[in-house]
Short mmCIF file of C-alpha atoms and ligand atoms in Angstrom, two decimals:
data_model
loop_
_atom_site.label_atom_id
_atom_site.label_comp_id
_atom_site.label_asym_id
_atom_site.label_seq_id
_atom_site.Cartn_x
_atom_site.Cartn_y
_atom_site.Cartn_z
CA MET A 169 -12.62 1.53 22.95
CA LYS A 170 -12.54 -0.62 19.95
CA HIS A 171 -11.34 1.10 16.91
CA THR A 172 -12.96 1.37 13.72
CA LYS A 173 -10.92 1.17 10.63
CA ILE A 174 -10.58 4.49 8.61
CA ALA A 175 -12.13 2.95 5.27
CA GLU A 176 -15.44 2.62 7.30
CA LEU A 177 -14.98 6.13 8.96
CA LEU A 178 -14.70 7.90 5.78
CA LYS A 179 -18.08 6.47 4.61
CA SER A 180 -19.97 6.85 8.11
CA ASP A 181 -22.68 9.26 8.28
CA GLN A 182 -22.80 8.54 12.14
CA PHE A 183 -22.35 11.98 13.22
CA SER A 184 -21.97 13.21 16.74
CA GLN A 185 -21.05 9.81 17.67
CA GLU A 186 -17.53 9.09 19.20
CA PHE A 187 -15.37 6.75 17.69
CA THR A 188 -11.48 5.66 17.89
CA ALA A 189 -9.16 5.28 15.26
CA LYS A 190 -5.47 3.86 15.19
CA GLY A 191 -3.01 4.34 12.60
CA TRP A 192 0.32 6.15 11.73
CA VAL A 193 0.61 9.83 11.09
CA ARG A 194 1.22 10.99 7.78
CA ALA A 195 1.02 14.44 8.35
CA PHE A 196 0.63 17.04 11.19
CA ARG A 197 0.06 20.79 10.12
CA SER A 198 -0.62 24.15 12.04
CA ASN A 199 -0.20 21.92 15.55
CA ARG A 200 -3.95 21.08 14.55
CA PHE A 201 -4.75 18.93 11.78
CA ILE A 202 -3.42 15.16 11.88
CA ALA A 203 -3.48 13.16 8.46
CA LEU A 204 -4.07 9.63 9.97
CA ASN A 205 -3.64 6.60 7.66
CA ASP A 206 -4.30 2.99 8.71
CA GLY A 207 -3.91 1.01 5.43
CA SER A 208 -7.33 0.32 5.15
CA THR A 209 -7.75 2.75 2.42
CA ILE A 210 -5.67 5.39 0.29
CA ASN A 211 -7.59 7.99 2.04
CA ASN A 212 -6.37 9.40 5.46
CA LEU A 213 -8.74 10.55 7.87
CA GLN A 214 -8.54 14.32 9.16
CA CYS A 215 -8.51 14.52 12.81
CA VAL A 216 -8.72 18.19 14.14
CA LEU A 217 -6.92 18.81 17.73
CA ASP A 218 -7.43 21.19 20.21
CA PHE A 219 -3.89 22.10 20.87
CA GLU A 220 -4.41 24.35 23.46
CA ASN A 221 -5.99 21.55 25.47
CA THR A 222 -3.40 18.92 24.61
CA PRO A 223 -0.40 18.49 26.89
CA GLU A 224 2.80 19.71 25.14
CA GLU A 225 4.66 16.55 25.71
CA VAL A 226 1.89 14.72 23.82
CA LEU A 227 1.93 17.56 20.98
CA LYS A 228 5.72 17.04 20.52
CA GLU A 229 5.30 13.25 19.69
CA ILE A 230 2.85 13.63 17.26
CA ASN A 231 5.25 13.19 14.52
CA ILE A 232 5.22 11.58 11.05
CA GLY A 233 5.52 7.77 11.26
CA ALA A 234 4.03 7.64 14.77
CA ALA A 235 1.47 5.25 15.66
CA VAL A 236 -1.62 7.02 17.61
CA ALA A 237 -4.58 6.07 18.83
CA ILE A 238 -7.52 8.75 18.36
CA THR A 239 -10.90 8.96 20.10
CA GLY A 240 -13.14 11.86 19.32
CA ILE A 241 -16.58 12.70 17.56
CA LEU A 242 -17.23 12.26 13.77
CA LYS A 243 -18.30 15.44 12.10
CA GLU A 244 -18.95 16.46 8.78
CA SER A 245 -16.10 18.40 7.73
CA GLU A 246 -15.97 22.00 6.98
CA GLY A 247 -12.66 22.29 5.37
CA LYS A 248 -12.51 20.86 1.56
CA GLY A 249 -10.80 17.68 0.59
CA GLN A 250 -12.88 15.39 2.96
CA ARG A 251 -16.35 14.57 3.78
CA VAL A 252 -15.75 13.69 7.45
CA GLU A 253 -13.48 14.55 10.15
CA ILE A 254 -12.88 13.54 13.61
CA GLU A 255 -13.04 16.04 16.36
CA VAL A 256 -10.16 14.79 18.64
CA ASN A 257 -10.97 14.20 22.35
CA THR A 258 -8.26 12.38 23.31
CA ILE A 259 -4.77 11.14 21.51
CA GLU A 260 -2.63 8.37 22.62
CA ILE A 261 0.71 7.85 21.08
CA LEU A 262 1.14 4.02 20.78
CA GLY A 263 4.76 4.23 19.09
CA LYS A 264 6.82 6.89 18.77
CA ALA A 265 8.85 8.24 15.62
CA ASP A 266 12.16 10.55 16.24
CA PRO A 267 11.94 13.31 13.67
CA GLU A 268 15.61 13.30 13.10
CA GLU A 269 15.38 9.71 12.07
CA VAL A 270 12.70 9.96 10.02
CA LYS A 271 14.12 12.57 7.90
CA LYS A 272 16.73 9.75 6.70
CA THR A 273 13.81 7.56 5.80
CA ILE A 274 11.64 7.21 3.01
CA LEU A 275 8.65 8.23 5.30
CA SER A 276 9.84 11.62 5.26
CA PRO A 277 7.07 13.91 3.46
CA LYS A 278 8.96 14.84 0.17
CA ARG A 279 8.99 12.78 -3.14
CA HIS A 280 11.14 9.52 -3.08
CA THR A 281 11.96 7.58 -6.26
CA LEU A 282 10.69 4.23 -6.68
CA GLU A 283 14.48 2.91 -6.80
CA LYS A 284 14.73 4.52 -3.41
CA LEU A 285 11.75 2.84 -1.85
CA ARG A 286 12.84 -0.27 -2.87
CA GLU A 287 16.06 0.21 -0.33
CA GLN A 288 13.61 0.64 2.35
CA ALA A 289 11.15 -2.27 1.25
CA HIS A 290 10.27 -2.69 5.06
CA LEU A 291 8.80 0.81 5.02
CA ARG A 292 7.64 1.40 1.52
CA VAL A 293 4.12 0.02 2.42
CA ARG A 294 3.44 3.14 4.19
CA THR A 295 3.59 5.38 1.30
CA ASN A 296 0.53 5.93 -0.71
CA THR A 297 1.75 4.23 -4.16
CA PHE A 298 3.11 1.25 -2.51
CA SER A 299 -0.11 0.76 -0.27
CA ALA A 300 -2.46 1.17 -3.55
CA VAL A 301 -0.47 -1.53 -5.05
CA MET A 302 -0.53 -3.84 -2.26
CA ARG A 303 -3.90 -3.81 -1.86
CA LEU A 304 -4.69 -4.18 -5.41
CA ARG A 305 -2.45 -7.31 -5.23
CA SER A 306 -4.33 -8.60 -2.52
CA GLN A 307 -7.81 -7.89 -4.23
CA LEU A 308 -6.50 -9.64 -7.51
CA SER A 309 -5.43 -12.77 -5.59
CA PHE A 310 -8.83 -12.84 -3.84
CA ALA A 311 -10.50 -12.69 -7.27
CA VAL A 312 -8.20 -15.56 -8.87
CA HIS A 313 -9.54 -17.95 -6.08
CA GLN A 314 -12.96 -16.82 -6.64
CA TYR A 315 -12.91 -17.18 -10.26
CA PHE A 316 -11.89 -20.69 -10.09
CA ASN A 317 -13.86 -21.71 -7.03
CA GLN A 318 -16.96 -20.31 -8.75
CA ASN A 319 -16.08 -22.13 -11.99
CA GLY A 320 -15.67 -25.76 -10.19
CA PHE A 321 -11.79 -25.92 -10.11
CA ASN A 322 -9.79 -27.34 -6.97
CA TYR A 323 -7.07 -25.71 -5.67
CA VAL A 324 -4.18 -27.94 -5.46
CA ASN A 325 -0.59 -27.03 -3.73
CA THR A 326 2.15 -28.66 -5.53
CA PRO A 327 5.26 -29.05 -4.17
CA ILE A 328 8.06 -26.29 -3.91
CA ILE A 329 10.82 -28.72 -3.39
CA THR A 330 10.97 -31.13 -6.68
CA GLY A 331 13.27 -33.41 -8.08
CA SER A 332 12.11 -32.45 -11.68
CA ASP A 333 12.69 -29.54 -13.84
CA ALA A 334 9.17 -29.11 -15.39
CA GLU A 335 10.51 -26.61 -18.11
CA GLY A 336 13.51 -28.42 -18.72
CA ALA A 337 15.46 -25.01 -19.04
CA GLY A 338 17.98 -25.97 -16.34
CA GLU A 339 17.16 -22.55 -14.39
CA MET A 340 16.90 -24.08 -10.92
CA PHE A 341 17.92 -23.16 -7.46
CA LYS A 342 19.43 -26.31 -5.82
CA VAL A 343 18.07 -27.61 -2.32
CA THR A 344 20.72 -29.25 -0.56
CA ASN A 345 21.89 -29.39 3.35
CA PHE A 346 25.43 -30.48 2.85
CA ASP A 347 28.18 -28.68 4.09
CA LEU A 348 29.10 -26.97 0.98
CA ASN A 349 32.81 -27.05 1.92
CA ASN A 350 32.74 -30.59 2.19
CA PRO A 351 30.15 -32.36 0.30
CA PRO A 352 30.00 -36.23 0.40
CA LYS A 353 31.96 -37.43 -2.85
CA ASN A 354 31.89 -40.64 -5.00
CA GLU A 355 35.08 -42.37 -6.16
CA ASP A 356 35.12 -40.42 -9.14
CA GLY A 357 35.08 -37.00 -7.36
CA SER A 358 31.33 -35.96 -8.14
CA ILE A 359 29.03 -34.79 -5.39
CA ASN A 360 27.29 -38.06 -3.92
CA TYR A 361 23.39 -36.75 -3.61
CA LYS A 362 22.67 -39.83 -2.23
CA GLU A 363 23.59 -38.80 0.93
CA ASP A 364 22.13 -35.45 0.85
CA PHE A 365 18.62 -34.62 2.49
CA PHE A 366 16.37 -36.10 -0.09
CA GLY A 367 18.72 -38.84 -1.08
CA LYS A 368 18.71 -37.27 -4.46
CA GLU A 369 19.35 -33.95 -6.25
CA SER A 370 16.57 -31.45 -5.56
CA ASN A 371 15.58 -27.95 -6.50
CA LEU A 372 13.03 -25.21 -6.04
CA THR A 373 10.02 -25.87 -8.44
CA VAL A 374 10.31 -23.58 -11.52
CA SER A 375 6.52 -24.83 -12.45
CA GLY A 376 3.82 -26.68 -10.74
CA GLN A 377 2.71 -27.96 -14.04
CA LEU A 378 3.77 -31.59 -14.23
CA GLU A 379 2.35 -32.28 -10.67
CA GLY A 380 -0.78 -30.12 -11.61
CA GLU A 381 -1.14 -32.29 -14.70
CA THR A 382 -1.42 -35.25 -12.53
CA TYR A 383 -3.95 -33.92 -10.55
CA ALA A 384 -6.07 -32.59 -13.28
CA LEU A 385 -6.37 -36.25 -14.50
CA GLY A 386 -8.06 -37.30 -11.67
CA LEU A 387 -9.83 -34.16 -10.10
CA GLY A 388 -10.90 -33.12 -13.68
CA GLN A 389 -10.11 -29.13 -13.36
CA ILE A 390 -7.22 -27.82 -11.03
CA TYR A 391 -5.44 -24.66 -10.49
CA THR A 392 -2.23 -23.98 -8.40
CA PHE A 393 -1.29 -20.64 -7.13
CA GLY A 394 1.94 -20.96 -5.23
CA PRO A 395 5.62 -19.42 -5.80
CA THR A 396 8.12 -20.33 -8.37
CA PHE A 397 11.63 -19.90 -8.65
CA ARG A 398 13.87 -19.34 -11.84
CA ALA A 399 17.74 -19.03 -11.48
CA GLU A 400 17.80 -17.19 -14.66
CA ASN A 401 20.21 -14.14 -15.06
CA SER A 402 17.53 -11.89 -16.22
CA ASN A 403 17.95 -8.18 -14.94
CA THR A 404 14.98 -6.87 -16.54
CA SER A 405 11.70 -4.84 -15.21
CA ARG A 406 9.66 -8.05 -16.05
CA HIS A 407 11.80 -11.08 -14.18
CA LEU A 408 12.08 -11.89 -10.75
CA ALA A 409 14.08 -14.91 -9.46
CA GLU A 410 10.95 -15.73 -7.00
CA PHE A 411 7.34 -14.92 -8.34
CA TRP A 412 3.90 -16.38 -7.85
CA MET A 413 2.33 -18.16 -10.93
CA ILE A 414 -1.24 -19.18 -11.48
CA GLU A 415 -1.32 -22.46 -13.50
CA PRO A 416 -4.63 -24.02 -13.86
CA GLU A 417 -4.99 -27.54 -15.74
CA VAL A 418 -7.94 -28.87 -17.48
CA ALA A 419 -8.63 -32.64 -18.52
CA PHE A 420 -10.72 -33.05 -21.89
CA CYS A 421 -9.71 -29.73 -22.75
CA ASP A 422 -8.06 -28.49 -25.94
CA LEU A 423 -5.78 -25.74 -26.78
CA GLU A 424 -9.06 -23.39 -28.11
CA GLY A 425 -10.75 -24.40 -24.59
CA ASN A 426 -7.63 -23.31 -23.17
CA MET A 427 -7.39 -20.07 -24.74
CA ASP A 428 -11.11 -19.15 -23.94
CA LEU A 429 -10.46 -20.20 -20.19
CA ALA A 430 -7.21 -17.98 -19.99
CA GLU A 431 -9.28 -14.87 -21.61
CA ASP A 432 -12.53 -15.25 -19.54
CA PHE A 433 -10.14 -15.52 -16.37
CA ILE A 434 -8.25 -12.39 -17.00
CA LYS A 435 -11.14 -10.58 -18.00
CA TYR A 436 -13.02 -11.36 -14.62
CA VAL A 437 -9.92 -10.62 -12.43
CA LEU A 438 -9.67 -7.48 -14.17
CA ASN A 439 -13.37 -6.43 -13.80
CA HIS A 440 -12.93 -7.37 -10.15
CA VAL A 441 -10.47 -4.55 -9.42
CA LEU A 442 -12.80 -2.36 -11.68
CA GLN A 443 -15.42 -3.19 -9.55
CA ASN A 444 -13.92 -3.02 -6.07
CA CYS A 445 -10.55 -1.13 -6.06
CA ASP A 446 -11.65 2.37 -7.66
CA ASP A 447 -10.03 4.51 -5.05
CA ASP A 448 -6.62 2.82 -5.58
CA LEU A 449 -7.17 2.66 -9.39
CA ALA A 450 -7.77 6.63 -9.41
CA PHE A 451 -4.89 7.12 -7.40
CA LEU A 452 -2.48 4.90 -9.42
CA GLU A 453 -3.88 6.28 -12.49
CA ASN A 454 -3.54 9.81 -11.43
CA ARG A 455 0.35 8.84 -10.62
CA VAL A 456 1.06 7.43 -14.19
CA ILE A 457 -0.68 10.75 -15.71
CA GLN A 458 1.65 12.87 -13.45
CA GLU A 459 4.46 11.09 -13.91
CA ASP A 460 3.88 11.11 -17.91
CA LYS A 461 3.93 14.79 -17.84
CA SER A 462 7.71 14.89 -17.90
CA LYS A 463 8.05 12.59 -20.70
CA PRO A 464 8.05 12.97 -24.43
CA GLN A 465 4.56 12.00 -26.28
CA ALA A 466 5.65 8.97 -27.48
CA GLU A 467 6.50 7.34 -24.17
CA ARG A 468 3.20 8.36 -22.20
CA ALA A 469 0.80 5.67 -21.48
CA PRO A 470 -1.75 5.68 -24.39
CA MET A 471 -4.61 5.38 -22.10
CA ALA A 472 -5.73 6.22 -18.53
CA LEU A 473 -5.47 3.08 -16.24
CA ARG A 474 -8.94 2.31 -15.81
CA ASP A 475 -9.81 3.00 -19.28
CA LYS A 476 -6.94 0.55 -20.28
CA LEU A 477 -8.50 -2.12 -17.61
CA ARG A 478 -12.22 -1.51 -19.29
CA PHE A 479 -10.73 -1.95 -22.72
CA ILE A 480 -9.52 -5.38 -22.04
CA VAL A 481 -12.52 -6.51 -19.82
CA ASP A 482 -14.66 -5.26 -22.94
CA ASN A 483 -12.48 -6.56 -26.02
CA ASN A 484 -11.99 -9.86 -27.68
CA PHE A 485 -8.12 -10.93 -27.62
CA LYS A 486 -7.01 -11.39 -31.09
CA ARG A 487 -5.82 -14.88 -31.85
CA VAL A 488 -2.90 -15.21 -34.17
CA SER A 489 -0.97 -18.30 -35.29
CA TYR A 490 2.70 -18.16 -34.95
CA THR A 491 2.95 -18.21 -38.81
CA GLU A 492 0.89 -15.35 -39.14
CA ALA A 493 2.58 -13.38 -36.50
CA ILE A 494 6.08 -14.15 -38.20
CA ASP A 495 4.63 -12.83 -41.67
CA ILE A 496 3.41 -9.46 -40.20
CA LEU A 497 7.05 -9.15 -38.49
CA LYS A 498 9.10 -10.04 -41.59
CA ASN A 499 7.04 -7.32 -43.45
CA SER A 500 7.09 -4.72 -40.55
CA LYS A 501 8.83 -1.48 -40.66
CA PRO A 502 11.02 -1.87 -38.02
CA ASN A 503 12.39 -5.27 -39.54
CA LYS A 504 12.79 -3.79 -42.95
CA LYS A 505 14.57 -0.82 -41.38
CA LYS A 506 16.55 -3.18 -39.02
CA LYS A 507 15.46 -1.32 -35.96
CA PHE A 508 14.97 -4.72 -34.22
CA ASN A 509 17.76 -5.71 -32.41
CA TYR A 510 16.84 -9.25 -33.67
CA ILE A 511 15.85 -9.30 -37.20
CA ILE A 512 13.30 -11.83 -38.31
CA GLU A 513 14.64 -13.67 -41.15
CA GLU A 514 12.48 -16.89 -41.27
CA TRP A 515 9.80 -18.86 -39.73
CA GLY A 516 11.45 -20.52 -36.68
CA ALA A 517 12.59 -17.73 -34.70
CA ASP A 518 12.18 -17.36 -31.16
CA LEU A 519 10.25 -14.10 -30.85
CA GLN A 520 11.80 -11.43 -28.48
CA SER A 521 9.90 -9.13 -26.23
CA GLU A 522 10.54 -6.47 -29.08
CA HIS A 523 8.84 -8.50 -31.39
CA GLU A 524 5.85 -9.41 -28.93
CA ARG A 525 5.61 -5.52 -28.25
CA TYR A 526 5.51 -4.49 -31.67
CA LEU A 527 2.54 -6.86 -32.50
CA VAL A 528 0.49 -5.80 -29.57
CA GLU A 529 1.37 -2.38 -28.96
CA LYS A 530 2.01 -1.07 -32.69
CA HIS A 531 0.03 -3.78 -35.13
CA PHE A 532 -3.04 -5.21 -33.42
CA ASN A 533 -2.99 -2.67 -30.60
CA CYS A 534 -4.83 -5.18 -28.23
CA PRO A 535 -3.97 -8.24 -26.16
CA VAL A 536 -2.90 -10.92 -28.65
CA ILE A 537 -3.14 -14.94 -27.98
CA LEU A 538 -0.17 -16.49 -30.39
CA PHE A 539 -0.49 -20.16 -31.04
CA ASP A 540 0.97 -23.21 -32.81
CA TYR A 541 4.61 -22.08 -32.45
CA PRO A 542 7.24 -24.25 -34.01
CA ALA A 543 8.16 -27.11 -31.68
CA ASP A 544 11.67 -26.43 -31.62
CA ILE A 545 11.37 -23.49 -29.41
CA LYS A 546 9.09 -24.78 -26.85
CA ALA A 547 9.01 -27.03 -23.72
CA PHE A 548 8.97 -30.95 -24.14
CA TYR A 549 5.14 -31.71 -23.21
CA MET A 550 3.51 -29.73 -25.63
CA ARG A 551 1.03 -31.36 -28.20
CA LEU A 552 2.72 -31.94 -31.62
CA ASN A 553 0.54 -30.83 -34.53
CA GLU A 554 -0.26 -33.20 -37.34
CA ASP A 555 2.38 -30.96 -39.37
CA GLY A 556 5.04 -32.45 -37.39
CA LYS A 557 6.80 -29.29 -36.65
CA THR A 558 4.50 -26.83 -34.56
CA VAL A 559 2.96 -27.43 -30.93
CA ARG A 560 -0.07 -26.59 -29.54
CA ALA A 561 1.24 -23.84 -27.50
CA MET A 562 -0.12 -20.45 -26.65
CA ASP A 563 1.15 -17.35 -25.36
CA ILE A 564 -0.64 -14.23 -24.35
CA LEU A 565 0.69 -11.02 -24.71
CA PHE A 566 -0.16 -7.77 -23.33
CA PRO A 567 0.79 -4.13 -24.04
CA GLY A 568 3.21 -2.79 -22.01
CA ILE A 569 3.92 -6.19 -20.29
CA GLY A 570 4.62 -8.68 -23.37
CA GLU A 571 3.95 -12.36 -22.17
CA ILE A 572 1.80 -12.54 -19.59
CA VAL A 573 0.62 -16.03 -20.11
CA GLY A 574 2.27 -19.34 -21.33
CA GLY A 575 0.25 -22.45 -22.15
CA SER A 576 -0.37 -25.42 -24.22
CA GLN A 577 -2.31 -28.24 -24.80
CA ARG A 578 -0.10 -31.35 -23.50
CA GLU A 579 1.23 -34.43 -25.38
CA GLU A 580 -0.91 -37.05 -24.27
CA ARG A 581 0.27 -39.60 -26.77
CA LEU A 582 2.65 -41.83 -24.49
CA ASP A 583 5.03 -42.94 -27.46
CA VAL A 584 5.18 -39.30 -29.11
CA LEU A 585 6.21 -37.68 -25.82
CA GLN A 586 9.01 -40.17 -25.24
CA ASP A 587 10.31 -39.66 -28.43
CA LYS A 588 10.04 -35.87 -27.58
CA MET A 589 12.01 -36.38 -24.27
CA LYS A 590 14.64 -38.55 -25.62
CA GLU A 591 15.25 -35.92 -28.32
CA LEU A 592 15.63 -33.26 -25.63
CA GLY A 593 17.53 -35.23 -23.24
CA VAL A 594 15.01 -35.14 -20.41
CA ASP A 595 15.23 -38.03 -18.44
CA GLU A 596 12.54 -40.74 -18.41
CA LYS A 597 13.56 -42.10 -15.31
CA GLU A 598 13.18 -38.82 -13.60
CA LEU A 599 9.53 -38.65 -15.02
CA TRP A 600 8.26 -41.96 -14.68
CA TRP A 601 5.29 -40.80 -12.63
CA TYR A 602 4.41 -38.00 -15.28
CA LEU A 603 4.71 -40.82 -18.10
CA ASP A 604 2.34 -42.67 -15.96
CA THR A 605 -0.58 -40.32 -16.55
CA ARG A 606 -0.06 -41.27 -20.32
CA ARG A 607 -0.27 -45.01 -19.64
CA PHE A 608 -3.30 -45.09 -17.32
CA GLY A 609 -6.24 -43.46 -18.87
CA THR A 610 -4.55 -40.45 -20.80
CA CYS A 611 -6.54 -37.84 -22.36
CA VAL A 612 -6.41 -34.58 -24.12
CA HIS A 613 -5.83 -32.00 -21.40
CA SER A 614 -4.54 -28.36 -21.62
CA GLY A 615 -3.27 -25.50 -18.90
CA PHE A 616 -1.21 -22.36 -18.83
CA GLY A 617 0.77 -20.48 -16.34
CA LEU A 618 -0.04 -16.77 -15.44
CA GLY A 619 2.78 -14.70 -14.05
CA PHE A 620 0.99 -13.09 -11.23
CA GLU A 621 3.25 -10.15 -10.71
CA ARG A 622 2.93 -9.37 -14.57
CA LEU A 623 -1.07 -9.22 -13.76
CA VAL A 624 -0.30 -6.83 -10.87
CA LEU A 625 2.08 -4.78 -13.05
CA PHE A 626 -0.45 -4.51 -15.69
CA ALA A 627 -3.61 -3.59 -13.36
CA THR A 628 -1.36 -0.97 -11.31
CA GLY A 629 0.25 0.78 -14.29
CA MET A 630 3.45 0.22 -12.53
CA THR A 631 6.21 -0.49 -15.02
CA ASN A 632 8.92 -2.49 -12.82
CA ILE A 633 8.28 -5.64 -11.69
CA ARG A 634 10.18 -4.97 -8.35
CA ASP A 635 7.46 -2.46 -7.32
CA VAL A 636 4.48 -4.91 -7.08
CA ILE A 637 5.79 -7.57 -4.74
CA PRO A 638 6.87 -6.88 -1.14
CA TYR A 639 10.11 -8.34 -1.01
CA PRO A 640 11.42 -8.69 -4.87
CA ARG A 641 14.28 -11.39 -5.37
CA THR A 642 16.62 -10.47 -8.42
CA PRO A 643 20.07 -11.23 -9.13
CA LYS A 644 22.36 -10.18 -6.57
CA ASN A 645 19.37 -9.16 -4.37
CA ALA A 646 17.88 -10.99 -1.56
CA GLU A 647 17.63 -8.20 1.12
CA PHE A 648 15.29 -8.46 3.84
O1 4AD B 50 6.13 -19.26 -19.81
P1 4AD B 50 6.50 -20.16 -18.81
O2 4AD B 50 7.66 -20.25 -18.39
O3 4AD B 50 5.50 -21.49 -18.58
C1 4AD B 50 5.22 -22.23 -17.58
O4 4AD B 50 6.18 -22.38 -16.79
C2 4AD B 50 4.43 -23.47 -18.09
N1 4AD B 50 4.88 -24.35 -16.98
C3 4AD B 50 3.28 -22.86 -17.56
C4 4AD B 50 1.95 -23.89 -17.56
O5 4AD B 50 1.58 -24.16 -18.73
N2 4AD B 50 1.21 -24.24 -16.62
O6 4AD B 50 5.76 -19.14 -17.52
C5 4AD B 50 4.59 -18.73 -17.26
C6 4AD B 50 4.46 -17.50 -17.14
C7 4AD B 50 4.86 -16.25 -18.26
O7 4AD B 50 4.09 -16.08 -19.04
C8 4AD B 50 5.22 -15.27 -17.31
O8 4AD B 50 3.66 -14.49 -16.91
C9 4AD B 50 5.48 -15.67 -15.78
O9 4AD B 50 4.99 -16.89 -15.86
N3 4AD B 50 7.20 -15.61 -15.61
C10 4AD B 50 7.58 -14.61 -14.90
N4 4AD B 50 7.28 -13.96 -14.09
C11 4AD B 50 8.10 -13.15 -13.18
N5 4AD B 50 9.45 -13.51 -13.54
C12 4AD B 50 10.03 -14.51 -13.99
N6 4AD B 50 11.42 -14.67 -14.19
C13 4AD B 50 9.05 -15.09 -15.03
N7 4AD B 50 9.27 -16.21 -15.72
C14 4AD B 50 7.90 -16.45 -16.16
MG1 MG B 51 6.81 -18.64 -21.78
#
């Protein structure tokens, strides 16, 4: 018999009819009540067993973690906690789970820390928390594609292996098929990359932006959504070595249009989960409330999860120039009382996450778009302003997250771009193809990158980025 998803059964009113459900046993109590979950929803299906008519050898295999097929009659439930239940006619054990072995894993029915779940990342999708996060992640990524599709953007797949450093920050993983113990050498002892697989040095991409720009200057509006890699040794709750980035790029669009796009886009995807993922959001919201009970008031989340998301959707982001932000920070209490680790002394300082969080969480209390940063602290491709010292960059800062978006209007003037590249030592020969876009029909254009996991962090109320991606890659960790 074809089986029906538990999400459908829980909504069904086809009472007295027979259905088959397949899933994993979450709990089995009184030799009678099976809580079954198949991943289609956070909610379990209660299956009521007539144990007197169930063979002993089947009963002893109904263990937490086992995969089972249950066929029975859909009934209105008399017990509280669920609307419907299945009165079991037959139960088939599809995949056993030895209780002694289960005890050693996170499948065992007690509270496990998120750290412990990470150690068993192959099993954590069987937990409520992690399956809720993963369903939300999936819905968010669907909403990303839907937004851009509805707004006339083309989805472009930029290369994962590249010869260039898009950010000029030198944080790249090398790609090679050399025998590392014995790579071919030049006469001067340096490695001869001409003999390597691609005939030159190559890396995993840190951003699809540069290739994305070339496609925007032809297709008009594009976006990428793919994995990016950074070999930065940042062991924080906000950084991954492998993360997914969404990068729209738009021809004939200036910085203001770019900010409008980013704000509209973020509101759209968060609204999508509010509209479509209420069960999972409610679960995650409650999770935070329970966790916060053991924390001092000051560390608790100021808003319940769904209220927080609604607040973002319903309110304008505050747009503030870097110069204004520096003034605010210079005059702020933590700066004057030397509470910041990095004291803001003067214009030009790079903002640390403590400063970003002060602006968002203490001063403005809403998402902030900072723009017009000093040229010296930003990448080579950003459009120089008329003042000659700031660039048309924008970062979007979110409460609890810090930077969620980084973007800019791009330098479209060939000579200015070449000067900047020279100044920063970015090799023109490597980027000849990028410079061609400025030679043939250059135009004002802009784009940004949104770190997908930071968005998932925000939307789920989780606090560590390792808990919103199936298999996190971080310094000294590439298990699974
Ligand atoms: O600010 P970033 O470095 O900007 C770029 O890469 C531009 N090329 C994007 C563009 O204009 N097309 O990175 C963009 C975003 C950040 O705001 C952050 O959300 C995320 O990517 N991000 C990371 N997320 C997780 N782990 C890391 N190590 C990240 N580094 C950046
Ligand atoms: Mg950035």
